[in-house]
PDB file of C-alpha atoms in Angstrom:
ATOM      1  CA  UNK A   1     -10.282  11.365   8.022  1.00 38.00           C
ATOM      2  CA  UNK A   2      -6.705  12.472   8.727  1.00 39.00           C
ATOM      3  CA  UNK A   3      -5.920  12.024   5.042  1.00 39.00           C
ATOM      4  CA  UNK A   4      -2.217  13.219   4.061  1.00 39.00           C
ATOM      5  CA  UNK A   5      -1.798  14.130   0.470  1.00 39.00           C
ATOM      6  CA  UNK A   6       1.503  13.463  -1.286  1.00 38.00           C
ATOM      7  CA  UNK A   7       2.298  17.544  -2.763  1.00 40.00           C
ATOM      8  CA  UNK A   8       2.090  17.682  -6.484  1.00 41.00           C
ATOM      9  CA  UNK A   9       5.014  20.046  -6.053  1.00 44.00           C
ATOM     10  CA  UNK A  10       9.081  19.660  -5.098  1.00 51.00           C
ATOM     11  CA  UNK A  11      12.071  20.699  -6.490  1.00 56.00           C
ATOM     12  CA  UNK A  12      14.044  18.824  -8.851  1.00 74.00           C
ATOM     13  CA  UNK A  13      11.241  16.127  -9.796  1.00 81.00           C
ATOM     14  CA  UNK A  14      10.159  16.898 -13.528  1.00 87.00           C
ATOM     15  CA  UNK A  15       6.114  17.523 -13.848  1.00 85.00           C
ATOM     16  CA  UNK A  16       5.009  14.296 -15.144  1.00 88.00           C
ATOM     17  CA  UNK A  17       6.652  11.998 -11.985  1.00 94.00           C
ATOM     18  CA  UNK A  18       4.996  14.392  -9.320  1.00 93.00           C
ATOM     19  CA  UNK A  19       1.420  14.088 -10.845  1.00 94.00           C
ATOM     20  CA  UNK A  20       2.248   9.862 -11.088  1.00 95.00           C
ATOM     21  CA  UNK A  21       3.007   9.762  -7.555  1.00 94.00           C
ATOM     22  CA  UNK A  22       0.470  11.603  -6.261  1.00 94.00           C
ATOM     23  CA  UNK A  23      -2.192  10.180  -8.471  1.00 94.00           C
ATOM     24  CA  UNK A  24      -0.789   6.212  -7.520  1.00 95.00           C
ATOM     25  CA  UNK A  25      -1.119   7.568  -3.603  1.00 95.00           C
ATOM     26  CA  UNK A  26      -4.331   8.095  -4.592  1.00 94.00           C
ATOM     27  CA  UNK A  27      -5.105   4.771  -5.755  1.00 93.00           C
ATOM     28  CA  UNK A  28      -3.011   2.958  -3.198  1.00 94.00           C
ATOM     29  CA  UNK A  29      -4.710   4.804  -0.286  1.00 93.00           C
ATOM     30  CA  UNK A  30      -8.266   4.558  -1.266  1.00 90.00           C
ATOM     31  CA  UNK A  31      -9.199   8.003  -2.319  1.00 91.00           C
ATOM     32  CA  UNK A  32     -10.285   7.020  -5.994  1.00 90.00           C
ATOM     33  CA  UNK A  33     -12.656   4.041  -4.942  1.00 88.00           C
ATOM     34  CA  UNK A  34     -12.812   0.797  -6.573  1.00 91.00           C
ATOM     35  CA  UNK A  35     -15.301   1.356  -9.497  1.00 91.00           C
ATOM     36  CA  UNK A  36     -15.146   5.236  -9.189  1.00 86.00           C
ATOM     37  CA  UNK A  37     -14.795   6.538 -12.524  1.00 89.00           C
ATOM     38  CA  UNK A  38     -12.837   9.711 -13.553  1.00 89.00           C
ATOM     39  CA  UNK A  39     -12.148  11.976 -16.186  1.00 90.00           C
ATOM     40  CA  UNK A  40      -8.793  12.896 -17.496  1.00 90.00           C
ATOM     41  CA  UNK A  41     -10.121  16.597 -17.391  1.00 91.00           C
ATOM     42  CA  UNK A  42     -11.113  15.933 -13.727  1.00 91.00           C
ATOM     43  CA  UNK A  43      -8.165  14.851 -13.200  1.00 92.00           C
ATOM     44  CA  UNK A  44      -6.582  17.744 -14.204  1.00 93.00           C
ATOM     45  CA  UNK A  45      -8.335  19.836 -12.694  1.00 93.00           C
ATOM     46  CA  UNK A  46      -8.172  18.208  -9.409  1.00 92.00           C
ATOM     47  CA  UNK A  47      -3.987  18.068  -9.642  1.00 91.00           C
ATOM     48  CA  UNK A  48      -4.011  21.312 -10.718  1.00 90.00           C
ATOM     49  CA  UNK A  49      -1.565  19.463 -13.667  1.00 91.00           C
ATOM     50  CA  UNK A  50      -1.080  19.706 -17.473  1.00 92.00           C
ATOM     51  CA  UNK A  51      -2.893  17.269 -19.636  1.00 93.00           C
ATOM     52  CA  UNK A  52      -0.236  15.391 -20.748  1.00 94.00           C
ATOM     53  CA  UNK A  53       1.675  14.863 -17.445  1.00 94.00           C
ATOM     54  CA  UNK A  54      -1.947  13.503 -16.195  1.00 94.00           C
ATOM     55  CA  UNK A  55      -2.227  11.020 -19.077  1.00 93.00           C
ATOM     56  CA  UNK A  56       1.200   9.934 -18.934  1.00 94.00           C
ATOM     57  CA  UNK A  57       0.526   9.043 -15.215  1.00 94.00           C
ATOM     58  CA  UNK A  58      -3.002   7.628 -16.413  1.00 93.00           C
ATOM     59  CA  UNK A  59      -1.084   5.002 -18.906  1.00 93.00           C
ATOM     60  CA  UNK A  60       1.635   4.115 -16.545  1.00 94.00           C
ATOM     61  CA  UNK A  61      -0.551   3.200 -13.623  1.00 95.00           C
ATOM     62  CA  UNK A  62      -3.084   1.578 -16.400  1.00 94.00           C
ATOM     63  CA  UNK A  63      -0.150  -0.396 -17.484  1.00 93.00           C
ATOM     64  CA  UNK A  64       0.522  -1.529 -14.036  1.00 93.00           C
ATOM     65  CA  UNK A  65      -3.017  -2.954 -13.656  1.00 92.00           C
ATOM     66  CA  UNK A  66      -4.165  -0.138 -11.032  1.00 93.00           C
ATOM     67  CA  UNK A  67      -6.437   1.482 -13.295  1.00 94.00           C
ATOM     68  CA  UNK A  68      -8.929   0.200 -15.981  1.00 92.00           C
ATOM     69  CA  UNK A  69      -9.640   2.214 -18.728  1.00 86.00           C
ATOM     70  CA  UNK A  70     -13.081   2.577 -19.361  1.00 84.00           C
ATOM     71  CA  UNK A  71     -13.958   4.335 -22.852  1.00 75.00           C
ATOM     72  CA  UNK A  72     -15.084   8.019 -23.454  1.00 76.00           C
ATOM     73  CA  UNK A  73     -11.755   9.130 -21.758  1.00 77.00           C
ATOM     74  CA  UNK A  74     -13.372   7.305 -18.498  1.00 86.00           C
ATOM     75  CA  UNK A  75     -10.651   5.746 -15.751  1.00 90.00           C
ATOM     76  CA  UNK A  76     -11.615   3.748 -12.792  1.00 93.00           C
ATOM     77  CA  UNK A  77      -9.983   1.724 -10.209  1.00 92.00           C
ATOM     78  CA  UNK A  78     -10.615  -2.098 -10.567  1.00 92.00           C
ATOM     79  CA  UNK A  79     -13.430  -3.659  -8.591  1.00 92.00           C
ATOM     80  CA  UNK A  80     -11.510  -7.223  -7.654  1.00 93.00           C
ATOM     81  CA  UNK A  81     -13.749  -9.872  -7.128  1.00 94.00           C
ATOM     82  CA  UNK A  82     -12.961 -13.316  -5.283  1.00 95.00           C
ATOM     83  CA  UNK A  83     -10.570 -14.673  -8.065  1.00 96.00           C
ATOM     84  CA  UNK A  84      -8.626 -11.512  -8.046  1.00 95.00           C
ATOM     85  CA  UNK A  85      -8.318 -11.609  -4.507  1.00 96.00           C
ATOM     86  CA  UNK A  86      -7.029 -15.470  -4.460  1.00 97.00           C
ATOM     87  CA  UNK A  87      -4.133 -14.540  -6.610  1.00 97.00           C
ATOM     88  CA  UNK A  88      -3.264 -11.283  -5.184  1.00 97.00           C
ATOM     89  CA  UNK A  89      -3.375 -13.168  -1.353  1.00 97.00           C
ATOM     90  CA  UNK A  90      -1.401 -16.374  -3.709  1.00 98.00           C
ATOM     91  CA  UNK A  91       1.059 -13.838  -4.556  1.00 98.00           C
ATOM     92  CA  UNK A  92       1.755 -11.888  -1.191  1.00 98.00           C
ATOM     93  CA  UNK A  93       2.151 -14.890   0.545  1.00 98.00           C
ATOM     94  CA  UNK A  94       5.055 -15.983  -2.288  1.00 98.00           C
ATOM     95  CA  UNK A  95       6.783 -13.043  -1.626  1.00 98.00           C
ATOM     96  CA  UNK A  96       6.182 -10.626   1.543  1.00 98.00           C
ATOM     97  CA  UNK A  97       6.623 -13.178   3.870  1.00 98.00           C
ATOM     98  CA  UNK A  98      10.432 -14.012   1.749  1.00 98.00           C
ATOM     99  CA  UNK A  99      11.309 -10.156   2.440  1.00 98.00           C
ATOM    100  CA  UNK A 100      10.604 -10.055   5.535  1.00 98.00           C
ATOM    101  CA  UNK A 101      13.009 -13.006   6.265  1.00 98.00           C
ATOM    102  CA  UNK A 102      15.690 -11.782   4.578  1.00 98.00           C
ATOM    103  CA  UNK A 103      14.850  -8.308   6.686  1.00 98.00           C
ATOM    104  CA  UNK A 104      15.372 -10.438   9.842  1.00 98.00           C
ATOM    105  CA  UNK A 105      19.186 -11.616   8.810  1.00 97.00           C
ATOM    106  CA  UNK A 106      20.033  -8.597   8.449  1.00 93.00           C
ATOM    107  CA  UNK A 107      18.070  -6.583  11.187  1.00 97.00           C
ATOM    108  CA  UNK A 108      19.475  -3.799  13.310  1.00 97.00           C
ATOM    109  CA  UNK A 109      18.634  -2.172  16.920  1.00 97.00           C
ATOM    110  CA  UNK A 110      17.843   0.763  15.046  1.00 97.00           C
ATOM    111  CA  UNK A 111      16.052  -0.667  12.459  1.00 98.00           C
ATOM    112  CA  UNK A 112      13.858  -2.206  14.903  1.00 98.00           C
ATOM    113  CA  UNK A 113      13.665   1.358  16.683  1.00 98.00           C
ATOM    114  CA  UNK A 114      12.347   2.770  13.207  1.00 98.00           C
ATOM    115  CA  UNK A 115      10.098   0.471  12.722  1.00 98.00           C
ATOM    116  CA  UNK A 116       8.798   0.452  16.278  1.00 97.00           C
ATOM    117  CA  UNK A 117       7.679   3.919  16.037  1.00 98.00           C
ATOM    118  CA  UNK A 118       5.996   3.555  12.892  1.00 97.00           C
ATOM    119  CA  UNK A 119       3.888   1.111  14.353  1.00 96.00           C
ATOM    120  CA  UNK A 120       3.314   3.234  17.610  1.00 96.00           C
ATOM    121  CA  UNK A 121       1.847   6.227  14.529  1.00 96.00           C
ATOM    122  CA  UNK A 122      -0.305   3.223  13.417  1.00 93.00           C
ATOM    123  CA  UNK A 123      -1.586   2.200  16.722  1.00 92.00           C
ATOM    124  CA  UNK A 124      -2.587   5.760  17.615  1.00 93.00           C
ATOM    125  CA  UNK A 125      -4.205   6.225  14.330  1.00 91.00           C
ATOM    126  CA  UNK A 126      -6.551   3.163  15.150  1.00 88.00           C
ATOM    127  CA  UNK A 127      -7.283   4.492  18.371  1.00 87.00           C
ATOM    128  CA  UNK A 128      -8.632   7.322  16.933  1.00 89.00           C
ATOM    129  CA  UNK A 129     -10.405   6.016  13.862  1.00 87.00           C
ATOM    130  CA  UNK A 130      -8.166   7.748  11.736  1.00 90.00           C
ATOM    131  CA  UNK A 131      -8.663   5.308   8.377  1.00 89.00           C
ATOM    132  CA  UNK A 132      -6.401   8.245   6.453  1.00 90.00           C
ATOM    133  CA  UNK A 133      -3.468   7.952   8.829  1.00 93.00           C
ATOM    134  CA  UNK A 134      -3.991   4.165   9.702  1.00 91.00           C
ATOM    135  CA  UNK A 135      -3.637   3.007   5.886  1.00 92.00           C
ATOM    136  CA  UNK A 136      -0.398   5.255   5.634  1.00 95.00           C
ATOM    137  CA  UNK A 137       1.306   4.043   8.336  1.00 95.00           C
ATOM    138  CA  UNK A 138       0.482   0.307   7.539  1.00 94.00           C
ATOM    139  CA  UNK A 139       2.158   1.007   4.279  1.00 95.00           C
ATOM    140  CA  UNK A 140       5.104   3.118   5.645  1.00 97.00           C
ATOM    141  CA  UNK A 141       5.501  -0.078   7.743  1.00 97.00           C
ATOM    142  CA  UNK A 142       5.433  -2.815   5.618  1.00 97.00           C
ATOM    143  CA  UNK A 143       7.706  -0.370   2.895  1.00 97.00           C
ATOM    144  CA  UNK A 144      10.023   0.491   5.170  1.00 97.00           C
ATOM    145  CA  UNK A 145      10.468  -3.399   5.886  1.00 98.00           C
ATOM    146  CA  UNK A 146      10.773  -4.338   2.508  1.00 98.00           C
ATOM    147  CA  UNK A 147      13.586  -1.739   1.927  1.00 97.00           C
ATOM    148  CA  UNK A 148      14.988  -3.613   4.762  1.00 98.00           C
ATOM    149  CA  UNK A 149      15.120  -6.523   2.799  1.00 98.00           C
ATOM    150  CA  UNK A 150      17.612  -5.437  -0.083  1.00 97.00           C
ATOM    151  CA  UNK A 151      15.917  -6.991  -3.307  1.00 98.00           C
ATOM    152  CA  UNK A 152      14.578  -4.353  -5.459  1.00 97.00           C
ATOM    153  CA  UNK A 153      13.060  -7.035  -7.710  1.00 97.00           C
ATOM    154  CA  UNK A 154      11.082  -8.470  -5.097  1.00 97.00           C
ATOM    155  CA  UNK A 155      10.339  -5.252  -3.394  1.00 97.00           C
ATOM    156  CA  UNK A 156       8.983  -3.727  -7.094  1.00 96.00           C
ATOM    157  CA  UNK A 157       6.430  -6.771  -7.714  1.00 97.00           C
ATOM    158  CA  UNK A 158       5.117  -6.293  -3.746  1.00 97.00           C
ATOM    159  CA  UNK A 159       4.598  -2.582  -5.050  1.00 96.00           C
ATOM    160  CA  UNK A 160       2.614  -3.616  -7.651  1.00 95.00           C
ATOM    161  CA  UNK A 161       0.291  -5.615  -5.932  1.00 96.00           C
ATOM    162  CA  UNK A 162       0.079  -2.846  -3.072  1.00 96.00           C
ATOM    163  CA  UNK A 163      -1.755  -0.932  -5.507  1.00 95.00           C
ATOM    164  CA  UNK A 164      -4.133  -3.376  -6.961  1.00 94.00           C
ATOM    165  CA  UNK A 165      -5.640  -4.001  -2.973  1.00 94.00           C
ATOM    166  CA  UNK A 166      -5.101  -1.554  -1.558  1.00 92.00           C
ATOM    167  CA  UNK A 167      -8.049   0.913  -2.596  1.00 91.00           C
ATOM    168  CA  UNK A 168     -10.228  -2.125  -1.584  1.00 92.00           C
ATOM    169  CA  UNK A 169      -8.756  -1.907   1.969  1.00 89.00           C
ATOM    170  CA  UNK A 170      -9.880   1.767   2.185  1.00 88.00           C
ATOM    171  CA  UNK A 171     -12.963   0.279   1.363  1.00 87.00           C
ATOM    172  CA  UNK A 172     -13.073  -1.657   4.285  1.00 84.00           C
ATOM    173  CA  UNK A 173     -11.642   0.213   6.778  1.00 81.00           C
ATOM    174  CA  UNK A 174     -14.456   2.721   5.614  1.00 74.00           C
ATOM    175  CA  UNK A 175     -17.006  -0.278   6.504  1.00 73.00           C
ATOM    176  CA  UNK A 176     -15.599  -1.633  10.178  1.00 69.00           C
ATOM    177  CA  UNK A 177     -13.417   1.556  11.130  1.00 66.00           C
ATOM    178  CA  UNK A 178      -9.802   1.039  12.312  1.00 65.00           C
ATOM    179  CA  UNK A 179     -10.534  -1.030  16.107  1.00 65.00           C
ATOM    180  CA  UNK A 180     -10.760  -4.398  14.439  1.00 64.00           C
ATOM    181  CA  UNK A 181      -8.325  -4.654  12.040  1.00 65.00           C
ATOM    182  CA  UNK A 182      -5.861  -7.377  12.176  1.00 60.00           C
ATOM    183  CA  UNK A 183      -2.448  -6.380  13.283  1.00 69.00           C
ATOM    184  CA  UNK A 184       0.090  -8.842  13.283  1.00 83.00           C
ATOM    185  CA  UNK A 185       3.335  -6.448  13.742  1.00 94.00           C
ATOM    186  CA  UNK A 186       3.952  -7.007  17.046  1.00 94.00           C
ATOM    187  CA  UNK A 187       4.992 -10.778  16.276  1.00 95.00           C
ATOM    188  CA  UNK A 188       7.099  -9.594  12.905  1.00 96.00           C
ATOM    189  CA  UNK A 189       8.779  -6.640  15.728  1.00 97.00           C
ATOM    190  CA  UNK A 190       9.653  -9.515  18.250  1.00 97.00           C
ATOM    191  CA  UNK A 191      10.783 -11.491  15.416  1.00 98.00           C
ATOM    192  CA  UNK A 192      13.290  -9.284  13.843  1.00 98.00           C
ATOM    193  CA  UNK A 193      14.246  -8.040  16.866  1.00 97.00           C
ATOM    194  CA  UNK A 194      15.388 -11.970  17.558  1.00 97.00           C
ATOM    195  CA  UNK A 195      16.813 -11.514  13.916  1.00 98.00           C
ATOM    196  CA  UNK A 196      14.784 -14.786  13.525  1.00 98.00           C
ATOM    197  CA  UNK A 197      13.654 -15.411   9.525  1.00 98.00           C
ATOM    198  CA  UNK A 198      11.489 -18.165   9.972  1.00 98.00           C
ATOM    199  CA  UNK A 199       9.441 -16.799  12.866  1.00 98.00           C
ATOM    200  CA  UNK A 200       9.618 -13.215  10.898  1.00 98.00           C
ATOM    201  CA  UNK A 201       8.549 -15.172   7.643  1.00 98.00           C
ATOM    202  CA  UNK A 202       5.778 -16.941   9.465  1.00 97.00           C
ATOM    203  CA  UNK A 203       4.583 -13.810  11.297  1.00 96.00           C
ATOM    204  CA  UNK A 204       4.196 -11.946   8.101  1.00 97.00           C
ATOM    205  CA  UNK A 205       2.463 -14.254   6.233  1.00 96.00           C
ATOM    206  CA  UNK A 206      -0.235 -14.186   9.276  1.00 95.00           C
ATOM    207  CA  UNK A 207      -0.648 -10.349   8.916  1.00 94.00           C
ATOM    208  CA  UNK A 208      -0.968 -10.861   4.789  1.00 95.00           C
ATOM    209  CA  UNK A 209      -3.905 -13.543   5.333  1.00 94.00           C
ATOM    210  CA  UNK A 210      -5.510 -11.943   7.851  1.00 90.00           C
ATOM    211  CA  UNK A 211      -5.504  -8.375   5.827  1.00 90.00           C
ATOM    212  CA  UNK A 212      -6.497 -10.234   2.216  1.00 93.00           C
ATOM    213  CA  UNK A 213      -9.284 -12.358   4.275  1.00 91.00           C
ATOM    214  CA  UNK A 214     -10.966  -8.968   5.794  1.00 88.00           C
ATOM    215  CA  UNK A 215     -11.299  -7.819   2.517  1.00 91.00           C
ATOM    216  CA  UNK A 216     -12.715 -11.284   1.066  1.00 92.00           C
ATOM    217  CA  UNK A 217     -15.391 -11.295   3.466  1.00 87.00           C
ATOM    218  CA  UNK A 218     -15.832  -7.487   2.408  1.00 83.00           C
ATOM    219  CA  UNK A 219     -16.696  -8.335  -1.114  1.00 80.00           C
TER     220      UNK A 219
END
């Protein structure tokens, strides 16, 4: 549904990082679902990519807890169950809702701008049910934020627990479609546009426990 694949092509960008990024978009965003296993050969086959670019990728995103190796050359996404979820919700609530204050200090009419029209994307894409484009734009926001922020250390651990979620978010967006997701932007939007950190702070950790708490009552 309106999916946009990341090219496992471009100039400049040696073999083995172009098949990792396009094979963590495809964890991130749901098209390897949780529990789905693959093959390394499928894999290959799929990216069109040499074997050892494909298990290079395979071990990076294995060491970064997005993928569980399975035996017999088998991969899959992990299935989280409840515990899982507690920590992952314990640890975006540590730390998204800290970036997006220290986005707010530092906040800009045309940041604000930029991130206005990303949510616009994302409010068409619910309107049409596109799950694809909805999931991309949600990230685009929140990423785009978080670059706002300035703290590549904080920014890097958010990444990594991006990926453990979000193909269970697919999931669920798959299940209830895009009209009743939660959608708390509007409040973080006011609130960096008042450059405010606590309200920006408070509005983001909102979105996270209303996002982690759809996909609880998923599992």
């Amino acid at each position: 549904m309106g999916e946009t694949a990341v090219a496992v092509t471009g100039a400049g960008i040696p073999a083995h990082e172009r098949v990792y990024r396009r094979l963590r978009d495809m964890v991130l965003f749901g098209e390897l679902a949780p529990g789905q296993p693959v093959t390394i050969q499928g894999l290959v086959e799929e990216l069109d990519a040499g074997m050892t670019p494909v298990r290079e990728a395979l071990r990076r995103l294995t060491a970064e807890g997005a993928l569980d190796a399975m035996g017999n050359r088998r991969i899959a996404v992990p299935v989280l169950d409840p515990a899982a979820l507690e920590e992952l919700t314990e640890a975006r609530i540590a730390l998204e809702p800290r970036l997006a204050a220290r986005a707010a200090r530092d906040m800009t009419a045309e940041r604000v701008g930029g991130l206005r029209d990303i949510d616009d994307a994302l409010d068409r894409a619910i309107a049409r049910g596109d799950v694809g484009r909805y999931l991309h734009e949600n990230h685009r926001f929140h990423a785009e934020l978080n670059r706002f922020a300035d703290a590549p250390i904080l920014t890097a651990l958010v990444d990594g627990l991006w990926l453990r979620f979000g193909p269970s978010l697919r999931v669920v967006c798959g299940q209830t479609g895009t009209r009743n997701l939660p959608d708390r932007h509007k409040d973080l939007l006011h609130a960096l546009e008042a450059r405010d950190p606590d309200a920006a702070a408070a509005a983001m950790q909102a979105d996270v426990e209303q996002g982690m708490e759809l996909i609880l009552q998923s599992l």
